[in-house]
């Protein structure tokens, strides 16, 4: 009796091992597809990243989606690891770890580790490997300075070269401050005339340099105070008096200073901003200047943040954003919770300037459409799968000439203890030096 049960359980174990190897082989194929989709920007139609698209379309958690994209990209230059995964010989877990450190030069050695050891061994080796990598890196850059440092020197051509190593928390603040300054500069540049400035838009590294200059100037004069997101834009909208009486008329959208702004841009800026309404008479003289008001009062904005939590665009969910009027206030849309939706900057732009549409349905749900009118569902319909997907998977692998059996992914480990230090000494290219 006990024997039959033991045999049965062995068979069950074999089946688990064999199917896992099939799934790993299929995962390799999945990663190939993701790599190509990513390289060809297949996700770049309203989504922030390939990972965001995967989260939406496939239902991966954001973390898992990012890992899939990272591993898919890494395998592009690691053919040995890719092939071993495609044959079900090493697991996705092992590959995920190895791709953190593997290079075309070291992948063969690391593959041997994956074949010989368990996933836990691989994890420990990779951790040790990264430590050695960091030490090697630190050794190189700390030849002249042991810990934190900021070098400011002048180059041959007079340019000042800044190079430094900052403590992580200081670096984080610097990165944040640079981003804030870059955003401030970028807004000033973009807001007046988006189309004309396109060619002059500086590269990211140039923007960083400009941002640092702004930080330094600001620091010397006064502290940086970016204020709440809604405070960043102050839009002065000039509206003809007769037009104001008829909210359905499009009216003028000219910013103060007379700069012409594409209608979409001015509407986006005005969507969630501080507003001053002026009335003109027929000769263009200002007859009345209204009080400065927030288009979305702070209390309503808090309620909106509380209700929507983050960007409502399918698959996004960034935890902060701007209040978007589904029916613009300039067109008579009320500033009420039901006429508002939270959208991140990227997706607020998508809605106002890239032709994406959003409206609230009778049941209260939001409905997003692509520029071509196709529906962009919050949850995409599930993919069609065969009635017996396991059988189909096996059949496909068989057709590919793959021979997967219960021992395909079996490590060669015999139970001896793992000496990580020794293993790294033997394997890592720079450990001995
Ligand atoms: Zn808007
Ligand atoms: Zn978004």
Tab-separated table of C-alpha atoms and ligand atoms in Angstrom:
chain	number	residue	atom	x	y	z
A	1	UNK	CA	0.000	0.000	0.000
A	2	UNK	CA	2.657	2.448	1.090
A	3	UNK	CA	4.744	1.518	-1.894
A	4	UNK	CA	2.029	2.334	-4.408
A	5	UNK	CA	1.530	5.682	-2.750
A	6	UNK	CA	5.271	6.388	-2.863
A	7	UNK	CA	5.378	5.516	-6.541
A	8	UNK	CA	2.370	7.692	-7.188
A	9	UNK	CA	3.945	10.610	-5.397
A	10	UNK	CA	7.155	10.130	-7.350
A	11	UNK	CA	5.155	10.298	-10.524
A	12	UNK	CA	3.395	13.412	-9.282
A	13	UNK	CA	6.773	14.961	-8.491
A	14	UNK	CA	8.046	14.087	-11.964
A	15	UNK	CA	5.007	15.665	-13.503
A	16	UNK	CA	5.590	18.867	-11.526
A	17	UNK	CA	9.229	18.959	-12.618
A	18	UNK	CA	8.410	18.285	-16.239
A	19	UNK	CA	5.621	20.833	-16.471
A	20	UNK	CA	7.804	23.441	-14.728
A	21	UNK	CA	10.489	22.888	-17.349
A	22	UNK	CA	7.850	23.323	-20.067
A	23	UNK	CA	6.703	26.563	-18.462
A	24	UNK	CA	10.298	27.837	-18.259
A	25	UNK	CA	10.783	27.006	-21.936
A	26	UNK	CA	7.576	28.879	-22.733
A	27	UNK	CA	8.745	31.784	-20.548
A	28	UNK	CA	11.864	32.066	-22.713
A	29	UNK	CA	9.611	32.452	-25.728
A	30	UNK	CA	7.481	34.994	-23.860
A	31	UNK	CA	10.614	37.013	-23.004
A	32	UNK	CA	11.674	36.926	-26.675
A	33	UNK	CA	8.317	38.419	-27.629
A	34	UNK	CA	8.526	41.055	-24.885
A	35	UNK	CA	12.064	41.994	-25.992
A	36	UNK	CA	10.884	42.547	-29.560
A	37	UNK	CA	7.725	44.384	-28.478
A	38	UNK	CA	9.837	46.637	-26.261
A	39	UNK	CA	12.516	47.267	-28.891
A	40	UNK	CA	9.854	48.201	-31.454
A	41	UNK	CA	8.018	50.477	-28.978
A	42	UNK	CA	4.843	48.433	-29.282
A	43	UNK	CA	3.718	49.754	-25.879
A	44	UNK	CA	4.294	53.398	-26.782
A	45	UNK	CA	0.672	54.220	-27.592
A	46	UNK	CA	-0.473	55.838	-24.397
A	47	UNK	CA	1.485	53.721	-21.920
A	48	UNK	CA	4.363	55.030	-19.858
A	49	UNK	CA	6.567	51.994	-20.349
A	50	UNK	CA	6.649	48.432	-21.566
A	51	UNK	CA	6.214	47.314	-17.941
A	52	UNK	CA	3.114	49.509	-17.516
A	53	UNK	CA	1.672	47.977	-20.672
A	54	UNK	CA	2.370	44.442	-19.379
A	55	UNK	CA	0.679	45.292	-16.091
A	56	UNK	CA	-2.391	46.419	-17.963
A	57	UNK	CA	-2.565	43.847	-20.735
A	58	UNK	CA	-1.225	40.703	-19.091
A	59	UNK	CA	-2.082	41.409	-15.470
A	60	UNK	CA	1.452	41.138	-14.085
A	61	UNK	CA	2.124	43.059	-10.886
A	62	UNK	CA	4.201	46.199	-11.553
A	63	UNK	CA	7.274	44.641	-9.938
A	64	UNK	CA	6.995	41.403	-11.909
A	65	UNK	CA	6.381	43.363	-15.108
A	66	UNK	CA	9.547	45.434	-14.587
A	67	UNK	CA	11.519	42.233	-13.937
A	68	UNK	CA	10.201	40.626	-17.124
A	69	UNK	CA	11.272	43.629	-19.182
A	70	UNK	CA	14.668	43.801	-17.474
A	71	UNK	CA	15.347	40.079	-17.952
A	72	UNK	CA	14.036	40.162	-21.545
A	73	UNK	CA	16.403	43.012	-22.399
A	74	UNK	CA	19.348	41.353	-20.655
A	75	UNK	CA	18.825	38.052	-22.478
A	76	UNK	CA	19.218	39.943	-25.755
A	77	UNK	CA	22.981	39.872	-25.205
A	78	UNK	CA	23.206	36.578	-23.294
A	79	UNK	CA	22.547	33.840	-25.867
A	80	UNK	CA	23.739	30.937	-23.690
A	81	UNK	CA	21.408	31.752	-20.798
A	82	UNK	CA	18.592	32.424	-23.234
A	83	UNK	CA	19.022	29.062	-24.936
A	84	UNK	CA	19.270	27.137	-21.652
A	85	UNK	CA	15.989	28.726	-20.499
A	86	UNK	CA	14.365	28.035	-23.875
A	87	UNK	CA	15.231	24.362	-23.446
A	88	UNK	CA	13.811	24.255	-19.953
A	89	UNK	CA	17.259	23.389	-18.595
A	90	UNK	CA	17.438	26.211	-16.082
A	91	UNK	CA	14.537	27.917	-14.366
A	92	UNK	CA	13.304	31.476	-14.860
A	93	UNK	CA	14.158	32.145	-11.192
A	94	UNK	CA	17.797	31.295	-11.839
A	95	UNK	CA	17.894	33.313	-15.047
A	96	UNK	CA	16.333	36.301	-13.300
A	97	UNK	CA	19.118	36.258	-10.722
A	98	UNK	CA	21.941	35.610	-13.174
A	99	UNK	CA	20.898	38.427	-15.500
A	100	UNK	CA	21.657	40.881	-12.685
A	101	UNK	CA	25.370	40.249	-13.088
A	102	UNK	CA	25.984	38.231	-16.261
A	103	UNK	CA	27.825	39.766	-19.205
A	104	UNK	CA	28.637	38.129	-22.539
A	105	UNK	CA	32.092	37.399	-21.069
A	106	UNK	CA	30.883	35.748	-17.865
A	107	UNK	CA	27.624	34.085	-18.877
A	108	UNK	CA	29.220	30.728	-19.670
A	109	UNK	CA	30.692	30.411	-16.167
A	110	UNK	CA	27.472	31.589	-14.560
A	111	UNK	CA	25.450	29.161	-16.638
A	112	UNK	CA	27.595	26.358	-15.228
A	113	UNK	CA	26.697	27.595	-11.725
A	114	UNK	CA	22.997	27.532	-12.631
A	115	UNK	CA	23.262	24.004	-13.994
A	116	UNK	CA	25.161	22.720	-10.998
A	117	UNK	CA	23.377	24.487	-8.154
A	118	UNK	CA	19.927	25.135	-6.793
A	119	UNK	CA	18.127	28.468	-7.158
A	120	UNK	CA	19.221	29.317	-3.631
A	121	UNK	CA	22.885	28.677	-4.522
A	122	UNK	CA	22.514	30.892	-7.561
A	123	UNK	CA	20.993	33.637	-5.448
A	124	UNK	CA	23.851	33.515	-2.942
A	125	UNK	CA	26.491	33.481	-5.661
A	126	UNK	CA	24.873	36.458	-7.385
A	127	UNK	CA	24.749	38.365	-4.097
A	128	UNK	CA	28.433	37.672	-3.497
A	129	UNK	CA	29.219	38.539	-7.110
A	130	UNK	CA	27.522	41.898	-6.834
A	131	UNK	CA	29.474	42.601	-3.657
A	132	UNK	CA	32.721	41.919	-5.505
A	133	UNK	CA	31.488	44.077	-8.408
A	134	UNK	CA	30.775	46.915	-6.006
A	135	UNK	CA	34.106	46.520	-4.255
A	136	UNK	CA	35.905	46.480	-7.589
A	137	UNK	CA	33.985	49.568	-8.657
A	138	UNK	CA	34.624	51.311	-5.376
A	139	UNK	CA	38.321	50.399	-5.547
A	140	UNK	CA	38.513	52.092	-8.904
A	141	UNK	CA	36.734	55.322	-8.006
A	142	UNK	CA	38.019	55.648	-4.449
A	143	UNK	CA	41.640	55.606	-5.472
A	144	UNK	CA	41.684	59.357	-4.797
A	145	UNK	CA	38.958	59.727	-2.215
A	146	UNK	CA	37.770	57.231	0.296
A	147	UNK	CA	34.200	58.330	0.957
A	148	UNK	CA	32.052	61.318	-0.039
A	149	UNK	CA	33.619	63.866	-2.339
A	150	UNK	CA	32.794	66.539	-4.835
A	151	UNK	CA	35.437	67.493	-7.349
A	152	UNK	CA	35.077	70.770	-9.203
A	153	UNK	CA	37.788	71.391	-11.763
A	154	UNK	CA	38.330	73.330	-14.934
A	155	UNK	CA	38.831	71.589	-18.238
A	156	UNK	CA	41.269	72.621	-20.997
A	157	UNK	CA	38.548	74.561	-22.809
A	158	UNK	CA	37.399	76.448	-19.722
A	159	UNK	CA	34.335	74.321	-18.963
A	160	UNK	CA	33.958	73.392	-15.320
A	161	UNK	CA	33.865	69.674	-14.642
A	162	UNK	CA	31.842	68.458	-11.659
A	163	UNK	CA	32.327	64.922	-10.462
A	164	UNK	CA	31.411	63.456	-7.139
A	165	UNK	CA	30.259	60.654	-4.900
A	166	UNK	CA	27.436	61.512	-2.544
A	167	UNK	CA	25.876	59.576	0.289
A	168	UNK	CA	22.707	57.886	-0.996
A	169	UNK	CA	20.334	60.185	0.897
A	170	UNK	CA	22.165	63.306	-0.293
A	171	UNK	CA	22.157	61.960	-3.827
A	172	UNK	CA	18.428	61.303	-3.640
A	173	UNK	CA	17.767	64.907	-2.624
A	174	UNK	CA	20.019	66.163	-5.404
A	175	UNK	CA	18.250	64.032	-7.999
A	176	UNK	CA	14.893	65.274	-6.763
A	177	UNK	CA	16.001	68.902	-6.799
A	178	UNK	CA	17.428	68.540	-10.304
A	179	UNK	CA	14.174	67.016	-11.493
A	180	UNK	CA	12.199	69.893	-9.951
A	181	UNK	CA	14.457	72.514	-11.522
A	182	UNK	CA	14.372	70.720	-14.874
A	183	UNK	CA	10.606	70.619	-14.715
A	184	UNK	CA	10.461	74.359	-13.952
A	185	UNK	CA	12.741	75.162	-16.900
A	186	UNK	CA	10.966	72.731	-19.173
A	187	UNK	CA	7.581	74.247	-18.376
A	188	UNK	CA	8.775	77.780	-19.093
A	189	UNK	CA	10.169	76.576	-22.357
A	190	UNK	CA	7.272	74.415	-23.413
A	191	UNK	CA	4.325	76.473	-22.325
A	192	UNK	CA	4.614	79.435	-24.744
A	193	UNK	CA	4.888	77.503	-27.984
A	194	UNK	CA	5.220	73.783	-27.957
A	195	UNK	CA	5.496	73.132	-31.673
A	196	UNK	CA	8.093	75.777	-32.540
A	197	UNK	CA	10.406	74.800	-29.712
A	198	UNK	CA	10.492	71.101	-30.493
A	199	UNK	CA	13.795	71.161	-32.388
A	200	UNK	CA	15.523	73.322	-29.797
A	201	UNK	CA	14.602	71.073	-26.896
A	202	UNK	CA	17.899	70.361	-25.150
A	203	UNK	CA	18.993	66.799	-24.495
A	204	UNK	CA	18.490	65.326	-21.056
A	205	UNK	CA	22.103	65.885	-20.008
A	206	UNK	CA	21.947	69.478	-21.220
A	207	UNK	CA	18.747	69.955	-19.252
A	208	UNK	CA	20.500	68.544	-16.193
A	209	UNK	CA	23.245	71.123	-16.573
A	210	UNK	CA	20.667	73.917	-16.902
A	211	UNK	CA	18.805	72.533	-13.905
A	212	UNK	CA	21.970	72.606	-11.784
A	213	UNK	CA	22.539	76.224	-12.786
A	214	UNK	CA	19.002	77.106	-11.699
A	215	UNK	CA	19.455	75.251	-8.407
A	216	UNK	CA	22.641	77.117	-7.649
A	217	UNK	CA	21.172	80.516	-8.514
A	218	UNK	CA	18.047	79.787	-6.509
A	219	UNK	CA	20.036	78.590	-3.524
A	220	UNK	CA	22.069	81.803	-3.518
A	221	UNK	CA	18.984	83.996	-3.634
A	222	UNK	CA	16.260	82.148	-1.750
A	223	UNK	CA	15.005	78.672	-0.973
A	224	UNK	CA	13.236	76.564	-3.581
A	225	UNK	CA	9.504	76.382	-3.010
A	226	UNK	CA	7.722	74.637	-5.858
A	227	UNK	CA	4.367	74.700	-4.023
A	228	UNK	CA	1.473	72.344	-4.672
A	229	UNK	CA	1.121	70.873	-8.196
A	230	UNK	CA	-1.845	73.144	-8.976
A	231	UNK	CA	0.179	76.257	-8.108
A	232	UNK	CA	2.753	75.711	-10.817
A	233	UNK	CA	0.626	77.069	-13.620
A	234	UNK	CA	-1.157	80.344	-13.540
A	235	UNK	CA	-3.147	80.766	-16.700
A	236	UNK	CA	-4.693	84.079	-17.607
A	237	UNK	CA	-7.502	83.360	-20.038
A	238	UNK	CA	-8.827	86.198	-22.154
A	239	UNK	CA	-12.436	85.646	-23.096
A	240	UNK	CA	-14.649	87.884	-25.223
A	241	UNK	CA	-17.600	89.125	-23.173
A	242	UNK	CA	-20.286	87.762	-25.550
A	243	UNK	CA	-18.523	84.431	-25.617
A	244	UNK	CA	-18.596	84.232	-21.858
A	245	UNK	CA	-22.372	84.385	-21.965
A	246	UNK	CA	-22.481	81.333	-24.178
A	247	UNK	CA	-20.446	78.588	-22.551
A	248	UNK	CA	-20.693	76.369	-25.629
A	249	UNK	CA	-18.793	78.832	-27.811
A	250	UNK	CA	-15.108	77.902	-27.982
A	251	UNK	CA	-13.914	81.478	-27.353
A	252	UNK	CA	-10.326	82.637	-27.440
A	253	UNK	CA	-7.523	80.822	-25.730
A	254	UNK	CA	-4.711	83.316	-25.679
A	255	UNK	CA	-2.285	83.393	-22.812
A	256	UNK	CA	-1.172	86.610	-21.191
A	257	UNK	CA	1.494	88.201	-23.358
A	258	UNK	CA	-0.479	87.303	-26.452
A	259	UNK	CA	1.375	84.065	-27.140
A	260	UNK	CA	-0.676	81.699	-29.179
A	261	UNK	CA	-0.986	78.271	-27.619
A	262	UNK	CA	-2.439	75.201	-29.294
A	263	UNK	CA	-5.974	74.877	-27.954
A	264	UNK	CA	-5.214	71.484	-26.437
A	265	UNK	CA	-2.237	72.789	-24.497
A	266	UNK	CA	-3.990	75.829	-23.084
A	267	UNK	CA	-6.949	73.689	-22.091
A	268	UNK	CA	-4.651	71.225	-20.354
A	269	UNK	CA	-2.835	73.988	-18.478
A	270	UNK	CA	-6.142	75.602	-17.571
A	271	UNK	CA	-7.701	72.313	-16.472
A	272	UNK	CA	-6.076	72.399	-13.039
A	273	UNK	CA	-4.662	75.849	-12.427
A	274	UNK	CA	-5.021	79.184	-10.783
A	275	UNK	CA	-7.396	81.276	-12.883
A	276	UNK	CA	-7.992	84.960	-13.347
A	277	UNK	CA	-10.928	85.897	-15.576
A	278	UNK	CA	-10.886	89.290	-17.318
A	279	UNK	CA	-13.695	90.907	-19.240
A	280	UNK	CA	-12.949	93.067	-22.276
A	281	UNK	CA	-15.184	95.437	-24.152
A	282	UNK	CA	-15.385	95.536	-27.958
A	283	UNK	CA	-12.202	97.651	-28.200
A	284	UNK	CA	-10.191	95.205	-26.193
A	285	UNK	CA	-10.097	97.350	-23.041
A	286	UNK	CA	-10.251	95.394	-19.812
A	287	UNK	CA	-13.520	96.192	-18.080
A	288	UNK	CA	-13.276	93.827	-15.163
A	289	UNK	CA	-10.636	91.649	-13.559
A	290	UNK	CA	-11.949	88.757	-11.535
A	291	UNK	CA	-10.422	87.444	-8.335
A	292	UNK	CA	-7.708	84.866	-8.615
A	293	UNK	CA	-9.279	81.479	-7.988
A	294	UNK	CA	-8.172	77.885	-8.180
A	295	UNK	CA	-10.069	76.064	-10.928
A	296	UNK	CA	-10.234	73.129	-8.534
A	297	UNK	CA	-10.525	74.351	-4.940
A	298	UNK	CA	-8.194	72.608	-2.458
A	299	UNK	CA	-11.000	70.766	-0.652
A	300	UNK	CA	-12.376	69.326	-3.900
A	301	UNK	CA	-8.862	68.410	-5.000
A	302	UNK	CA	-8.376	66.457	-1.777
A	303	UNK	CA	-11.691	64.677	-2.340
A	304	UNK	CA	-10.620	63.892	-5.903
A	305	UNK	CA	-7.280	62.505	-4.731
A	306	UNK	CA	-9.104	60.448	-2.118
A	307	UNK	CA	-11.583	59.036	-4.638
A	308	UNK	CA	-9.272	58.347	-7.588
A	309	UNK	CA	-6.068	57.544	-5.615
A	310	UNK	CA	-3.973	57.996	-8.746
A	311	UNK	CA	-4.004	58.420	-12.504
A	312	UNK	CA	-7.118	56.786	-13.916
A	313	UNK	CA	-5.682	56.058	-17.373
A	314	UNK	CA	-5.862	52.294	-17.990
A	315	UNK	CA	-2.756	50.585	-16.685
A	316	UNK	CA	-1.185	53.714	-15.159
A	317	UNK	CA	-2.158	54.332	-11.546
A	318	UNK	CA	0.657	56.812	-10.748
A	319	UNK	CA	-0.278	57.949	-7.246
A	320	UNK	CA	-0.398	61.681	-8.030
A	321	UNK	CA	-1.737	63.755	-10.843
A	322	UNK	CA	-3.707	66.706	-12.050
A	323	UNK	CA	-7.435	67.178	-11.948
A	324	UNK	CA	-8.889	66.811	-15.424
A	325	UNK	CA	-12.291	68.268	-16.284
A	326	UNK	CA	-14.073	65.626	-18.385
A	327	UNK	CA	-16.080	68.508	-19.815
A	328	UNK	CA	-13.759	71.505	-19.711
A	329	UNK	CA	-14.783	74.378	-17.457
A	330	UNK	CA	-14.140	76.742	-20.370
A	331	UNK	CA	-16.890	74.868	-22.182
A	332	UNK	CA	-19.247	75.047	-19.258
A	333	UNK	CA	-18.196	71.867	-17.508
A	334	UNK	CA	-18.854	72.073	-13.774
A	335	UNK	CA	-16.054	71.690	-11.264
A	336	UNK	CA	-17.644	68.791	-9.437
A	337	UNK	CA	-16.321	65.378	-8.488
A	338	UNK	CA	-18.385	63.691	-11.190
A	339	UNK	CA	-16.857	65.935	-13.884
A	340	UNK	CA	-13.286	65.413	-12.657
A	341	UNK	CA	-10.770	62.614	-13.059
A	342	UNK	CA	-7.212	62.413	-11.801
A	343	UNK	CA	-4.619	62.003	-14.577
A	344	UNK	CA	-0.818	62.019	-14.382
A	345	UNK	CA	1.075	64.595	-16.459
A	346	UNK	CA	1.804	62.082	-19.217
A	347	UNK	CA	-1.803	61.060	-19.563
A	348	UNK	CA	-3.255	64.525	-19.075
A	349	UNK	CA	-1.234	65.418	-22.166
A	350	UNK	CA	-2.497	62.278	-23.939
A	351	UNK	CA	-6.074	63.380	-23.392
A	352	UNK	CA	-5.702	67.050	-24.338
A	353	UNK	CA	-3.048	66.918	-27.032
A	354	UNK	CA	-2.806	63.385	-28.394
A	355	UNK	CA	-6.412	62.675	-29.176
A	356	UNK	CA	-7.215	60.201	-26.402
A	357	UNK	CA	-10.771	60.561	-25.177
A	358	UNK	CA	-12.253	60.010	-21.768
A	359	UNK	CA	-15.832	60.279	-20.617
A	360	UNK	CA	-17.883	59.119	-17.704
A	361	UNK	CA	-20.513	56.510	-18.458
A	362	UNK	CA	-23.991	56.352	-16.964
A	363	UNK	CA	-22.814	53.846	-14.352
A	364	UNK	CA	-20.103	56.269	-13.201
A	365	UNK	CA	-17.182	54.345	-14.695
A	366	UNK	CA	-14.677	56.136	-16.903
A	367	UNK	CA	-14.387	55.095	-20.525
A	368	UNK	CA	-11.105	55.741	-22.376
A	369	UNK	CA	-10.692	55.616	-26.147
A	370	UNK	CA	-7.620	55.637	-28.371
A	371	UNK	CA	-7.268	58.460	-30.914
A	372	UNK	CA	-8.780	56.148	-33.564
A	373	UNK	CA	-11.868	55.650	-31.380
A	374	UNK	CA	-11.083	52.098	-30.286
A	375	UNK	CA	-11.945	51.355	-26.681
A	376	UNK	CA	-9.075	51.223	-24.190
A	377	UNK	CA	-10.524	49.007	-21.477
A	378	UNK	CA	-9.277	49.233	-17.884
A	379	UNK	CA	-9.037	45.465	-17.919
A	380	UNK	CA	-8.335	43.983	-21.360
A	381	UNK	CA	-10.244	40.877	-22.430
A	382	UNK	CA	-8.439	37.636	-21.588
A	383	UNK	CA	-6.364	36.042	-24.347
A	384	UNK	CA	-7.840	33.066	-26.207
A	385	UNK	CA	-6.372	29.846	-24.871
A	386	UNK	CA	-6.818	26.270	-26.078
A	387	UNK	CA	-9.120	24.025	-24.041
A	388	UNK	CA	-6.120	21.980	-22.885
A	389	UNK	CA	-3.296	24.541	-22.674
A	390	UNK	CA	-0.831	22.089	-21.084
A	391	UNK	CA	-1.302	19.644	-23.926
A	392	UNK	CA	-0.927	22.446	-26.468
A	393	UNK	CA	2.284	23.617	-24.768
A	394	UNK	CA	3.763	20.112	-24.772
A	395	UNK	CA	2.733	19.568	-28.390
A	396	UNK	CA	4.335	22.840	-29.453
A	397	UNK	CA	7.592	22.035	-27.693
A	398	UNK	CA	7.588	18.583	-29.249
A	399	UNK	CA	7.041	20.118	-32.675
A	400	UNK	CA	10.043	22.364	-31.991
A	401	UNK	CA	12.128	19.281	-31.303
A	402	UNK	CA	12.414	20.104	-27.585
A	403	UNK	CA	12.850	17.026	-25.425
A	404	UNK	CA	11.751	17.970	-21.918
A	405	UNK	CA	11.565	15.335	-19.216
A	406	UNK	CA	11.399	15.354	-15.403
A	407	UNK	CA	15.197	15.646	-15.085
A	408	UNK	CA	15.733	18.400	-17.650
A	409	UNK	CA	16.222	21.119	-15.046
A	410	UNK	CA	17.776	18.935	-12.376
A	411	UNK	CA	20.853	20.591	-10.812
A	412	UNK	CA	24.053	18.598	-10.620
A	413	UNK	CA	24.403	19.452	-6.936
A	414	UNK	CA	25.045	16.462	-4.710
A	415	UNK	CA	24.378	18.132	-1.369
A	416	UNK	CA	27.846	19.410	-0.511
A	417	UNK	CA	27.871	22.795	1.305
A	418	UNK	CA	28.323	25.856	-0.885
A	419	UNK	CA	31.393	27.993	-0.192
A	420	UNK	CA	30.298	31.281	-1.779
A	421	UNK	CA	33.645	33.009	-1.185
A	422	UNK	CA	35.557	30.226	-2.870
A	423	UNK	CA	33.060	30.024	-5.739
A	424	UNK	CA	33.350	33.772	-6.420
A	425	UNK	CA	37.168	33.599	-6.237
A	426	UNK	CA	37.108	30.952	-8.926
A	427	UNK	CA	34.405	32.488	-11.090
A	428	UNK	CA	34.584	36.294	-10.894
A	429	UNK	CA	36.952	37.915	-13.402
A	430	UNK	CA	38.217	40.577	-10.983
A	431	UNK	CA	38.015	38.794	-7.650
A	432	UNK	CA	41.594	37.531	-7.684
A	433	UNK	CA	43.102	40.888	-8.742
B	1	LIG	ZN1	-7.620	68.241	-18.463
B	2	LIG	ZN1	-1.080	58.174	-16.010
